[in-house]
């Protein structure tokens, strides 16, 4: 642990040895991005902004709308970028490392190299405009917080490595990594709307009948949910956890049948990486029965978004009562009565 602590510290220290001009330029760029919501608020004082349908939906934007329509309005229609936080950065960098480790020969897929891929990514990003604020306040650097965050992130990769040693993942797997899936979802006669997203990984596996099928795998840096409640509640938790992966499965249009979904959580209440699996069914009919309600759910969301867009009234996009939601951060930038009702 001490050696790991020092190695992360040394990498951070090396990354700090950049030009004084670069760090100040990043600060200025970040400040300008943070004012975007405020400048948009000024525009709204002059004239209302047109509310237009997004060109495409994604599993994450769909979930945002379901959780908070107002946050969807801010992020996907007004295009107000949500600032990154430490948790999102951990997810971004862990995903990048888990993708890149499979570019190496099997003999080089060590824990040391996996964690170094994370370190290299962070060395490139830590002073960029989108990330510098995480551990820098003006010119003050919170080194202890950065190291603690780095150590936690590295521990997630260690827990992944203990669950699945990438050196033992045999070809042709991973069959695909970071791959786009997309489909036009039918909607009212000849209309359709585009839904697309990026899948972390596809693996080729054999099912219980020895047929070759695909397994879709999604890495999660958040904690695995606890299934310690009633059967009905546990099933509800599983349904919600797999909703995004079922959308990916609906969008998949490859030749090999996609049968299995896997959520690979890099941590859990026990402190270990754990997987949750879902079997879509052995036959096309079984898989269709699982995914048909998912498709109808997408149509329902699209109808709701279109109805709100047609109103051309930002105040009908309701916020939520979750204290951590972006709507509570963004909404105060706008005058009451402009995009929200007091």
mmCIF file of N, CA, C and O in Angstrom, residues 15 28 46 53 62-63 74 107 113 115 129 149 160 167 170 195 220 232 241 277 280 286 290 312 318:
data_model
loop_
_atom_site.group_PDB
_atom_site.id
_atom_site.type_symbol
_atom_site.label_atom_id
_atom_site.label_comp_id
_atom_site.label_asym_id
_atom_site.label_seq_id
_atom_site.Cartn_x
_atom_site.Cartn_y
_atom_site.Cartn_z
ATOM 1 N N UNK A 15 3.131 15.211 -13.090
ATOM 2 C CA UNK A 15 2.151 15.920 -13.906
ATOM 3 C C UNK A 15 2.080 17.391 -13.540
ATOM 4 O O UNK A 15 1.701 18.233 -14.347
ATOM 5 N N UNK A 28 -8.501 29.863 -16.942
ATOM 6 C CA UNK A 28 -9.327 30.824 -17.657
ATOM 7 C C UNK A 28 -10.388 30.127 -18.496
ATOM 8 O O UNK A 28 -11.548 30.541 -18.540
ATOM 9 N N UNK A 46 -33.572 38.400 -23.035
ATOM 10 C CA UNK A 46 -33.824 39.146 -24.259
ATOM 11 C C UNK A 46 -34.984 38.537 -25.054
ATOM 12 O O UNK A 46 -35.882 39.250 -25.493
ATOM 13 N N UNK A 53 -36.363 19.277 -30.489
ATOM 14 C CA UNK A 53 -36.144 17.864 -30.188
ATOM 15 C C UNK A 53 -34.672 17.521 -30.384
ATOM 16 O O UNK A 53 -34.044 17.956 -31.355
ATOM 17 N N UNK A 62 -32.184 9.080 -21.679
ATOM 18 C CA UNK A 62 -33.519 8.566 -21.365
ATOM 19 C C UNK A 62 -33.702 8.443 -19.859
ATOM 20 O O UNK A 62 -34.736 8.831 -19.305
ATOM 21 N N UNK A 63 -32.678 7.920 -19.177
ATOM 22 C CA UNK A 63 -32.768 7.793 -17.729
ATOM 23 C C UNK A 63 -32.810 9.160 -17.065
ATOM 24 O O UNK A 63 -33.521 9.357 -16.071
ATOM 25 N N UNK A 74 -31.988 21.074 -19.391
ATOM 26 C CA UNK A 74 -30.732 21.804 -19.254
ATOM 27 C C UNK A 74 -29.596 21.132 -20.033
ATOM 28 O O UNK A 74 -28.840 21.793 -20.738
ATOM 29 N N UNK A 107 0.419 -11.500 -21.739
ATOM 30 C CA UNK A 107 1.471 -11.539 -20.721
ATOM 31 C C UNK A 107 1.715 -10.187 -20.072
ATOM 32 O O UNK A 107 2.283 -10.105 -18.974
ATOM 33 N N UNK A 113 0.282 -2.706 -14.875
ATOM 34 C CA UNK A 113 0.033 -2.011 -16.141
ATOM 35 C C UNK A 113 -1.374 -1.452 -16.213
ATOM 36 O O UNK A 113 -1.605 -0.374 -16.771
ATOM 37 N N UNK A 115 -3.193 -0.361 -13.676
ATOM 38 C CA UNK A 115 -3.232 0.854 -12.868
ATOM 39 C C UNK A 115 -2.414 1.974 -13.499
ATOM 40 O O UNK A 115 -2.771 3.154 -13.374
ATOM 41 N N UNK A 129 -9.167 21.913 -18.556
ATOM 42 C CA UNK A 129 -10.210 22.797 -18.053
ATOM 43 C C UNK A 129 -11.340 22.059 -17.349
ATOM 44 O O UNK A 129 -11.867 22.521 -16.337
ATOM 45 N N UNK A 149 -8.318 10.201 -3.548
ATOM 46 C CA UNK A 149 -9.176 9.835 -4.676
ATOM 47 C C UNK A 149 -8.457 8.856 -5.604
ATOM 48 O O UNK A 149 -9.043 7.862 -6.050
ATOM 49 N N UNK A 160 -11.288 -5.326 -9.589
ATOM 50 C CA UNK A 160 -11.622 -5.927 -10.886
ATOM 51 C C UNK A 160 -10.641 -7.046 -11.197
ATOM 52 O O UNK A 160 -11.041 -8.144 -11.624
ATOM 53 N N UNK A 167 -5.342 -11.215 -18.165
ATOM 54 C CA UNK A 167 -4.364 -12.081 -18.841
ATOM 55 C C UNK A 167 -4.974 -13.443 -19.167
ATOM 56 O O UNK A 167 -4.494 -14.146 -20.060
ATOM 57 N N UNK A 170 -9.300 -15.254 -22.886
ATOM 58 C CA UNK A 170 -8.757 -15.837 -24.113
ATOM 59 C C UNK A 170 -9.435 -15.262 -25.352
ATOM 60 O O UNK A 170 -10.599 -14.872 -25.327
ATOM 61 N N UNK A 195 -32.126 6.038 -31.381
ATOM 62 C CA UNK A 195 -31.549 5.814 -30.053
ATOM 63 C C UNK A 195 -30.187 5.158 -30.261
ATOM 64 O O UNK A 195 -30.054 4.221 -31.061
ATOM 65 N N UNK A 220 -19.227 -1.045 -13.964
ATOM 66 C CA UNK A 220 -19.819 -0.058 -13.074
ATOM 67 C C UNK A 220 -18.848 0.236 -11.935
ATOM 68 O O UNK A 220 -18.389 -0.687 -11.254
ATOM 69 N N UNK A 232 -39.965 -9.531 -4.182
ATOM 70 C CA UNK A 232 -40.525 -8.522 -5.085
ATOM 71 C C UNK A 232 -39.630 -7.292 -5.156
ATOM 72 O O UNK A 232 -39.384 -6.742 -6.242
ATOM 73 N N UNK A 241 -31.680 -1.976 -12.344
ATOM 74 C CA UNK A 241 -30.247 -2.048 -12.629
ATOM 75 C C UNK A 241 -29.984 -2.431 -14.080
ATOM 76 O O UNK A 241 -29.022 -1.942 -14.703
ATOM 77 N N UNK A 277 -26.022 -10.943 -13.460
ATOM 78 C CA UNK A 277 -26.285 -11.450 -14.810
ATOM 79 C C UNK A 277 -27.777 -11.523 -15.095
ATOM 80 O O UNK A 277 -28.597 -11.717 -14.185
ATOM 81 N N UNK A 280 -31.531 -13.206 -21.321
ATOM 82 C CA UNK A 280 -32.635 -12.707 -22.128
ATOM 83 C C UNK A 280 -33.493 -13.818 -22.708
ATOM 84 O O UNK A 280 -34.608 -13.555 -23.185
ATOM 85 N N UNK A 286 -38.365 -15.670 -26.875
ATOM 86 C CA UNK A 286 -38.169 -15.313 -25.464
ATOM 87 C C UNK A 286 -37.493 -13.956 -25.335
ATOM 88 O O UNK A 286 -37.876 -13.132 -24.492
ATOM 89 N N UNK A 290 -38.927 -10.223 -23.694
ATOM 90 C CA UNK A 290 -38.244 -9.404 -22.687
ATOM 91 C C UNK A 290 -38.062 -7.975 -23.179
ATOM 92 O O UNK A 290 -38.234 -7.010 -22.417
ATOM 93 N N UNK A 312 -43.355 24.465 -26.072
ATOM 94 C CA UNK A 312 -42.421 25.601 -26.144
ATOM 95 C C UNK A 312 -42.417 26.426 -24.860
ATOM 96 O O UNK A 312 -42.140 27.631 -24.874
ATOM 97 N N UNK A 318 -40.500 19.773 -15.379
ATOM 98 C CA UNK A 318 -40.458 19.816 -13.929
ATOM 99 C C UNK A 318 -39.130 19.287 -13.376
ATOM 100 O O UNK A 318 -38.572 18.310 -13.877
#
